[in-house]
XYZ file of C-alpha atoms in Angstrom:
577
model
C 97.547 33.353 141.768
C 94.402 33.145 139.857
C 93.787 32.086 136.187
C 95.386 34.811 133.826
C 96.663 37.101 136.561
C 99.229 37.526 139.487
C 96.553 39.264 141.758
C 93.172 38.284 142.480
C 90.375 40.019 140.684
C 87.165 38.864 142.064
C 87.152 41.799 144.521
C 88.623 44.178 142.043
C 86.831 47.503 141.835
C 87.462 51.280 141.471
C 89.111 51.418 144.836
C 91.838 49.151 143.551
C 92.120 51.249 140.695
C 92.609 54.305 142.794
C 95.068 52.525 145.123
C 97.260 51.544 142.088
C 96.999 54.805 140.400
C 97.829 56.685 143.411
C 100.869 54.658 144.077
C 101.863 54.794 140.420
C 100.469 57.983 139.082
C 102.424 57.282 135.637
C 99.693 54.881 134.719
C 96.944 57.422 135.122
C 99.088 59.971 132.960
C 99.178 57.415 130.147
C 95.532 56.421 130.540
C 94.329 60.118 130.484
C 96.486 61.418 127.868
C 95.580 58.461 125.330
C 91.897 58.861 126.488
C 91.814 62.391 124.969
C 91.174 60.330 121.749
C 87.907 59.384 123.360
C 87.326 63.370 124.153
C 87.680 63.857 120.369
C 84.948 61.382 119.556
C 82.700 62.686 122.279
C 83.036 66.406 121.568
C 82.309 65.815 117.808
C 79.060 63.822 118.737
C 78.042 66.487 120.911
C 78.834 69.801 119.084
C 77.352 68.742 115.623
C 74.052 67.999 117.375
C 73.749 71.795 118.642
C 75.741 73.333 115.556
C 73.190 71.704 113.148
C 70.360 73.776 114.701
C 72.277 76.888 113.588
C 73.648 75.586 110.417
C 69.940 75.063 109.462
C 69.137 78.559 110.423
C 71.983 79.984 108.339
C 71.784 77.894 105.216
C 68.296 77.328 103.801
C 69.220 74.615 101.603
C 70.278 72.656 104.604
C 67.039 73.650 106.509
C 64.722 72.230 103.805
C 66.743 69.135 103.101
C 66.376 66.142 105.534
C 69.146 64.514 103.473
C 71.651 67.322 103.743
C 71.240 67.363 107.509
C 71.847 63.656 107.666
C 74.922 63.974 105.624
C 76.315 66.579 107.530
C 75.945 64.527 110.747
C 76.920 61.173 109.292
C 80.030 62.355 107.151
C 82.191 61.905 110.174
C 81.106 58.532 110.444
C 81.835 57.763 106.868
C 85.368 59.258 107.445
C 85.570 57.139 110.681
C 85.090 53.891 108.861
C 88.055 54.711 106.757
C 89.999 56.019 109.719
C 89.446 52.789 111.721
C 90.521 50.672 108.923
C 93.774 52.763 108.594
C 94.051 52.840 112.450
C 94.066 48.834 112.523
C 96.774 48.722 109.983
C 98.810 51.738 111.477
C 98.685 50.255 114.824
C 100.309 47.029 113.779
C 103.004 48.713 111.432
C 103.747 51.908 113.058
C 102.545 51.559 116.674
C 99.952 52.848 118.781
C 101.543 56.150 119.693
C 102.231 57.348 116.147
C 98.662 56.356 115.000
C 97.278 58.565 117.936
C 99.528 61.553 116.750
C 98.404 61.031 113.046
C 94.775 61.076 114.240
C 95.375 64.388 116.182
C 96.896 66.056 113.125
C 93.973 65.063 110.813
C 91.203 65.896 113.505
C 92.831 69.414 113.924
C 92.928 70.013 110.127
C 89.221 69.045 109.838
C 88.104 71.256 112.721
C 89.742 74.296 111.090
C 88.165 73.555 107.704
C 84.638 73.315 109.200
C 85.012 76.650 111.193
C 86.070 78.451 108.007
C 83.689 76.584 105.612
C 81.916 79.024 103.207
C 79.243 76.580 102.120
C 77.678 73.410 103.393
C 79.742 71.256 101.043
C 82.926 72.398 102.677
C 81.508 71.737 106.200
C 80.896 68.171 104.887
C 84.510 67.980 103.729
C 85.690 69.094 107.149
C 83.273 66.672 108.806
C 84.937 63.732 106.812
C 88.447 64.895 107.805
C 87.328 64.889 111.465
C 85.897 61.537 110.973
C 89.256 60.125 109.817
C 90.686 61.154 112.921
C 87.904 60.091 115.182
C 88.072 56.493 113.600
C 91.780 56.308 114.174
C 91.691 57.492 117.829
C 88.455 55.602 118.527
C 90.104 52.059 118.357
C 93.735 53.023 119.113
C 93.103 54.874 122.417
C 91.430 52.046 124.350
C 94.023 49.708 122.704
C 96.861 51.755 124.023
C 95.397 52.050 127.318
C 94.699 48.475 127.738
C 98.324 47.454 126.934
C 99.658 49.825 129.535
C 97.402 48.816 132.347
C 97.812 46.074 134.911
C 95.260 43.231 134.287
C 93.339 43.766 137.609
C 92.480 47.499 136.936
C 92.637 47.216 133.092
C 88.732 47.668 132.766
C 88.547 50.748 134.904
C 91.499 52.333 133.235
C 90.045 51.505 129.720
C 86.745 53.132 130.951
C 88.557 56.442 131.182
C 88.383 56.499 127.571
C 84.598 55.946 127.763
C 84.631 58.606 130.549
C 86.431 61.104 128.270
C 83.945 60.321 125.495
C 80.883 61.192 127.522
C 82.942 64.193 129.094
C 83.466 65.400 125.531
C 79.806 65.153 124.890
C 78.891 67.073 127.952
C 81.662 69.698 127.420
C 80.308 70.159 123.777
C 76.880 70.979 124.866
C 78.298 73.556 127.426
C 80.403 75.222 124.785
C 77.410 75.114 122.334
C 75.373 76.928 124.994
C 78.150 79.444 125.632
C 78.141 80.415 121.840
C 74.307 80.536 121.344
C 74.263 84.484 121.237
C 77.648 84.854 119.673
C 77.877 86.031 115.790
C 79.112 82.886 113.771
C 77.459 80.673 116.328
C 77.884 77.233 114.603
C 81.517 78.126 113.314
C 82.738 78.663 116.923
C 81.067 75.544 117.993
C 82.761 73.493 115.320
C 86.121 75.209 115.515
C 86.841 74.674 119.095
C 87.124 71.117 118.328
C 90.707 71.913 117.269
C 91.929 72.397 120.795
C 91.640 68.794 122.116
C 93.720 67.238 119.413
C 96.347 69.770 119.800
C 96.559 69.091 123.617
C 96.718 65.435 123.066
C 99.527 65.795 120.394
C 101.683 67.660 122.639
C 101.062 65.356 125.705
C 101.573 62.170 123.554
C 105.086 63.492 122.304
C 106.331 62.877 125.742
C 104.854 59.556 126.288
C 106.270 56.018 125.416
C 105.061 53.539 122.806
C 102.915 50.541 124.083
C 105.323 47.939 125.735
C 103.475 45.141 124.164
C 104.034 46.608 120.587
C 107.775 47.354 121.467
C 108.244 43.781 122.617
C 106.767 42.428 119.460
C 109.189 44.715 117.427
C 112.066 43.199 119.399
C 112.704 46.285 121.374
C 112.820 44.203 124.543
C 114.819 46.705 126.654
C 112.455 49.594 125.965
C 109.504 47.542 126.814
C 111.127 46.451 129.939
C 111.850 50.067 130.976
C 108.115 51.213 130.533
C 106.907 47.837 132.305
C 109.053 48.713 135.293
C 107.229 52.162 135.605
C 103.823 50.500 135.460
C 104.189 47.338 137.559
C 105.507 46.680 140.995
C 109.135 45.203 140.857
C 107.858 41.632 141.831
C 105.330 41.475 138.890
C 107.528 42.880 136.181
C 109.071 39.542 135.346
C 105.791 37.884 135.399
C 104.521 40.263 132.744
C 107.670 39.935 130.667
C 107.341 36.129 130.611
C 103.706 36.320 129.520
C 104.911 38.783 126.783
C 107.592 36.441 125.628
C 105.447 33.562 125.434
C 102.871 35.442 123.568
C 105.360 36.926 120.944
C 107.213 33.580 120.531
C 103.703 31.903 119.707
C 103.153 34.748 116.993
C 106.656 34.341 115.565
C 106.113 30.690 115.038
C 102.696 31.274 113.498
C 104.364 33.848 111.238
C 106.873 31.243 110.066
C 104.051 28.999 109.456
C 101.603 31.379 107.596
C 103.557 34.382 106.709
C 103.598 38.056 107.781
C 101.688 39.736 104.922
C 98.568 41.795 105.666
C 96.324 39.662 103.448
C 97.708 36.587 105.190
C 96.832 38.013 108.521
C 93.340 38.939 107.502
C 92.974 35.281 106.171
C 94.303 33.867 109.249
C 91.898 35.998 111.435
C 88.991 34.019 110.133
C 90.662 30.638 109.758
C 92.079 30.520 113.469
C 89.303 29.321 115.781
C 90.476 31.479 118.668
C 90.572 34.804 116.487
C 87.281 33.881 114.883
C 85.573 33.548 118.065
C 87.054 36.783 119.277
C 85.815 38.613 116.103
C 82.291 37.206 116.656
C 82.260 38.596 120.083
C 84.081 41.918 119.337
C 82.060 42.735 116.176
C 78.757 41.619 118.007
C 79.212 44.231 120.793
C 80.339 47.062 118.440
C 77.470 46.561 116.104
C 74.918 46.095 119.049
C 76.366 49.439 120.524
C 75.185 51.473 117.535
C 71.985 49.467 116.721
C 70.480 50.282 120.084
C 69.948 53.679 118.694
C 72.315 55.651 120.957
C 73.690 57.929 118.243
C 70.055 59.051 117.214
C 69.968 60.393 120.856
C 73.465 61.863 120.814
C 73.625 63.216 117.282
C 70.088 64.455 117.134
C 69.462 65.158 120.930
C 68.312 68.651 120.450
C 66.279 67.721 117.573
C 64.430 64.915 119.534
C 63.831 67.449 122.370
C 62.172 69.578 119.666
C 60.199 66.572 118.562
C 58.972 66.563 122.113
C 57.457 69.993 121.900
C 60.415 72.410 122.917
C 60.785 74.598 119.992
C 63.537 77.011 121.278
C 66.977 75.878 120.143
C 68.498 77.049 123.518
C 65.984 75.255 125.436
C 66.541 72.103 123.255
C 70.343 72.618 123.879
C 69.913 73.016 127.599
C 67.677 69.972 127.970
C 70.087 68.024 125.973
C 72.886 69.061 128.328
C 71.017 67.146 130.936
C 70.926 63.917 129.146
C 74.748 64.427 128.158
C 75.389 64.910 131.927
C 73.629 61.670 132.735
C 75.727 59.948 130.191
C 78.762 61.155 131.888
C 77.410 59.918 135.228
C 76.583 56.560 133.788
C 80.141 56.142 132.359
C 81.651 56.882 135.721
C 79.414 54.191 137.242
C 80.983 52.049 134.695
C 84.402 52.648 136.013
C 83.165 51.800 139.447
C 82.015 48.394 138.631
C 83.388 46.945 135.560
C 86.208 45.137 137.290
C 84.091 44.016 139.918
C 81.037 42.713 138.045
C 82.572 42.272 134.590
C 81.810 43.390 131.052
C 79.441 40.887 130.035
C 77.078 41.182 133.074
C 76.965 45.012 132.760
C 76.109 44.769 128.928
C 73.387 42.352 129.523
C 71.829 44.436 132.273
C 72.337 47.611 130.230
C 70.411 45.920 127.230
C 67.446 45.155 129.404
C 67.077 48.779 130.377
C 67.624 50.087 127.027
C 64.756 48.020 125.378
C 62.370 48.877 128.141
C 62.989 52.741 127.670
C 63.119 52.608 124.071
C 59.556 51.202 124.179
C 58.719 53.899 126.816
C 59.784 56.589 124.403
C 57.850 55.067 121.560
C 54.553 55.257 123.910
C 55.336 58.776 124.968
C 55.766 60.167 121.462
C 52.837 58.175 120.130
C 50.624 59.711 122.857
C 51.949 63.139 122.372
C 51.066 62.980 118.677
C 47.506 62.042 119.629
C 47.378 65.033 121.934
C 48.629 67.395 119.325
C 46.662 70.811 119.111
C 44.278 71.208 116.098
C 44.720 73.617 113.266
C 42.195 76.623 113.323
C 41.356 77.847 109.933
C 40.474 81.365 111.281
C 43.879 81.531 113.034
C 45.707 80.466 109.871
C 44.048 83.092 107.880
C 45.021 85.849 110.154
C 48.374 86.382 108.676
C 48.243 88.712 105.634
C 44.822 87.843 104.676
C 45.474 84.128 104.478
C 48.371 84.391 101.795
C 50.689 82.603 104.140
C 48.440 79.663 104.882
C 50.014 76.174 104.210
C 49.269 75.296 100.523
C 47.792 71.963 101.668
C 45.725 73.341 104.432
C 42.525 74.513 102.579
C 42.017 71.345 100.573
C 42.818 68.946 103.423
C 41.245 70.546 106.168
C 37.780 70.506 104.337
C 38.042 66.740 104.057
C 39.283 66.012 107.654
C 37.357 66.173 110.789
C 40.693 67.059 112.656
C 43.719 68.602 110.955
C 46.192 68.631 113.781
C 49.682 70.270 114.264
C 51.304 66.752 113.364
C 49.439 66.585 110.171
C 50.518 70.288 109.587
C 54.271 69.469 109.885
C 53.821 66.208 107.870
C 52.832 68.659 104.955
C 56.081 70.343 105.258
C 54.554 73.430 106.970
C 54.944 75.158 110.100
C 52.779 75.567 113.227
C 52.253 79.020 114.807
C 50.960 78.181 118.183
C 48.027 79.861 119.864
C 48.956 83.206 121.267
C 46.903 82.751 124.557
C 47.563 79.037 125.199
C 50.072 76.959 123.392
C 48.004 73.849 123.614
C 44.875 75.386 121.959
C 44.271 75.388 118.243
C 46.756 77.378 116.239
C 47.843 78.298 112.584
C 49.205 76.160 109.979
C 51.310 78.395 107.763
C 53.929 78.143 104.945
C 57.441 77.115 106.351
C 59.720 80.016 105.464
C 61.831 82.504 107.308
C 59.367 85.412 106.442
C 56.300 83.609 107.645
C 58.285 82.549 110.787
C 59.174 86.006 111.499
C 55.386 87.119 111.328
C 54.537 84.227 113.892
C 57.139 85.318 116.269
C 56.389 88.987 115.889
C 52.933 88.211 117.089
C 54.371 86.769 120.388
C 53.879 83.226 119.395
C 55.915 80.125 119.303
C 56.959 78.596 115.906
C 57.050 74.793 115.593
C 58.667 72.867 112.672
C 60.140 69.657 114.067
C 57.477 68.662 116.982
C 54.241 69.941 118.374
C 53.335 71.433 121.730
C 52.829 68.702 124.311
C 51.744 68.537 127.759
C 53.610 65.242 128.201
C 56.733 66.270 126.286
C 58.728 66.526 129.437
C 58.329 62.566 129.863
C 60.225 62.124 126.547
C 63.151 63.883 128.281
C 62.780 61.870 131.420
C 62.782 58.615 129.387
C 65.797 59.804 127.210
C 67.715 60.294 130.370
C 66.937 57.084 131.841
C 67.703 55.208 128.658
C 71.105 56.825 128.703
C 71.463 55.997 132.274
C 71.160 52.310 131.500
C 73.273 52.674 128.338
C 76.264 54.452 129.458
C 77.614 51.917 132.272
C 77.216 48.859 130.043
C 76.803 49.293 126.240
C 78.613 52.624 126.285
C 81.976 51.505 127.579
C 82.012 47.733 127.819
C 82.301 47.010 123.967
C 85.504 49.256 123.792
C 87.048 47.384 126.708
C 86.116 43.962 125.248
C 87.664 44.770 121.928
C 90.732 46.296 123.572
C 91.507 42.982 125.441
C 89.971 40.116 123.497
C 92.506 39.640 120.598
C 95.898 38.053 120.830
C 98.760 40.412 120.398
C 99.571 39.333 116.663
C 95.875 40.334 115.803
C 95.164 43.087 118.105
C 95.360 45.901 115.576
C 93.759 44.235 112.659
C 91.088 42.582 115.155
C 90.342 45.888 116.650
C 90.276 47.566 113.239
C 87.768 45.036 111.874
C 85.493 45.496 114.898
C 85.970 49.455 114.723
C 84.917 49.312 111.098
C 81.719 47.437 111.911
C 81.014 49.804 114.738
C 81.424 52.839 112.385
C 79.510 51.177 109.515
C 76.554 50.638 111.852
C 76.858 54.180 113.206
C 76.518 55.446 109.507
C 73.557 53.328 108.760
C 71.825 54.457 112.000
C 72.762 58.296 111.751
C 72.193 58.478 108.011
C 68.765 56.997 108.100
C 67.271 58.454 111.486
C 65.478 61.581 110.169
C 64.315 59.762 107.136
C 62.794 56.919 109.346
C 61.054 59.401 111.523
C 59.360 60.957 108.298
C 58.370 57.606 107.084
C 57.388 55.736 110.395
C 57.158 58.827 112.795
C 59.475 58.951 115.716
C 57.433 56.437 117.846
C 57.967 53.775 115.105
C 61.686 54.682 114.926
C 62.074 53.795 118.614
C 60.166 50.541 118.396
C 62.429 49.556 115.538
C 65.422 50.140 117.757
C 63.973 48.276 120.656
C 63.217 45.225 118.318
C 66.965 45.388 117.031
C 68.168 45.756 120.647
C 66.357 42.528 121.712
C 68.005 40.466 118.841
C 71.420 42.029 119.882
C 70.760 40.945 123.398
C 70.337 37.386 122.454
C 73.561 37.552 120.315
C 75.543 39.123 123.369
C 74.325 36.202 125.487
C 75.435 33.420 123.315
C 78.786 34.958 121.895
C 80.336 37.129 124.316
C 82.471 35.599 127.158
C 83.665 37.377 130.284
C 87.283 38.775 130.000
C 87.516 40.571 133.341
C 90.850 40.234 135.240
C 92.407 37.879 132.727
C 95.832 38.271 131.058
C 95.513 38.755 127.409
C 97.416 35.659 126.770
C 94.924 33.723 128.977
C 91.977 35.102 127.142
C 93.317 33.416 123.925
C 93.532 30.080 125.568
C 89.825 30.595 126.801
C 88.629 31.411 123.328
C 90.273 28.119 121.866
C 88.374 26.006 124.338
C 85.239 27.882 123.360
C 82.452 29.710 125.320
C 79.071 28.371 126.416
C 76.598 30.389 128.386
C 76.134 28.827 132.036
C 72.572 27.970 131.525
C 73.629 25.736 128.499
C 76.657 24.089 130.185
C 76.300 20.496 130.988
C 76.348 19.835 134.847
C 79.003 17.571 136.094
C 77.987 14.566 137.825
C 79.449 13.118 141.141
C 81.454 10.693 139.175
C 82.629 13.200 136.518
C 86.327 14.253 136.486
C 86.927 17.675 137.595
């Protein structure tokens, strides 16, 4: 016996997860069926980043408005904030299973609305509906998985949710590439999102409710029957005992404080253990977003274009590489999260994130300095100069070097040199007709970024950033929030943390393109690096290790309080043990 578990966890790793799942495949069936909720999240993240390129091509108002682009991307996040709040309440009142089923229905309807949208405003409505489903599923799926998982492999199984998130992103880029040449490109990209929720809905109909929720609702025999399918016979009674103690403690607290939602909410901040759990849970969820990950995932093809790859299909293909690395990194998390712990993986992850955010800033800054010049003669070749950028004539005469970067900053397009992309080119008015003139002359048209000899380094740094992000900050925050709250507060605590996550996501995704316009893309990455450093400090001081502990024992640890090892007082020889 060890603290909080019936089986030692120091040597727990993925091989243990594989052994247990092979012996009891029912556990893996539960985990992967619920984990499709993560796939919904991941697919939506991936497919909008590619679909946005083609929405811009089809709808000129969107192409000309940074705000509309940000709104289309971030409206799902706005819906997810509300969905996460409803999910927290629904989990406690109706159970985990019904909440997942409801999320599937809402997501399915949203995907159909997006695919059939006649205008950008209807796309935004569909994005909001999809967000409601994503918000409900994002916090319910890992919660359900954690409550049907043996403690010693809980981290690896909850990581299946993260694996399916990154798998969904990778799948989205593959599907986006498949529809690049298909009429109605972005409609197919967005409409295919209706398939995963339909599959999950059918699978979840045949699966049970969480045994912990059932036991809390006095459905003891149902809970025992499910636990008997999950645990070896000799461990079932130990698990039931721990559940009984937890539920009895909750009932006593209900008698003392009441059962109302507002009472629970007040109790969450007045109870020292819950408050500490919320500090940790909210910290990691906010940090997960403010390291800038969704600038990479939502806008990955756009960032690749900033690096000098103008073609939509090339940008999507390179984004597929970064998405694939995200998938690999999440699998690494499954291998090590139960051996090395959530806290250690997050701290290592943050160091890598900060380094490569700074590296990205340096690469993009250097790329801007090497931007090709604008040639007035080249610019006046197109229809006698009638299509020259309106600001070019007056500005070029006053500047010793009018570059491609400055051309784009004046809301114009850069038509690259026909013989050599890196040589001076033309700065022209940014509209579809002029773009057609440029391409008809066998030239490349740039509107997001400029030709760069070192642009490939940006793709390399993006990949390395994701490799460090995925195993730690990509999956561990969801694991921590699925296990750190006592049973009575698990729904509302996870809901509060998920709302914090999605609110942070909304702020980041809604401001990224505007931040790039105001501070350049290099400045944006420096900002995220600075915020990541602050987040690292908060994680170090507020987030305890929860690996291998029974959920009831995590509460006991929180009541005592957590202090980082470097700041603990060392025991003297005469001190009591």
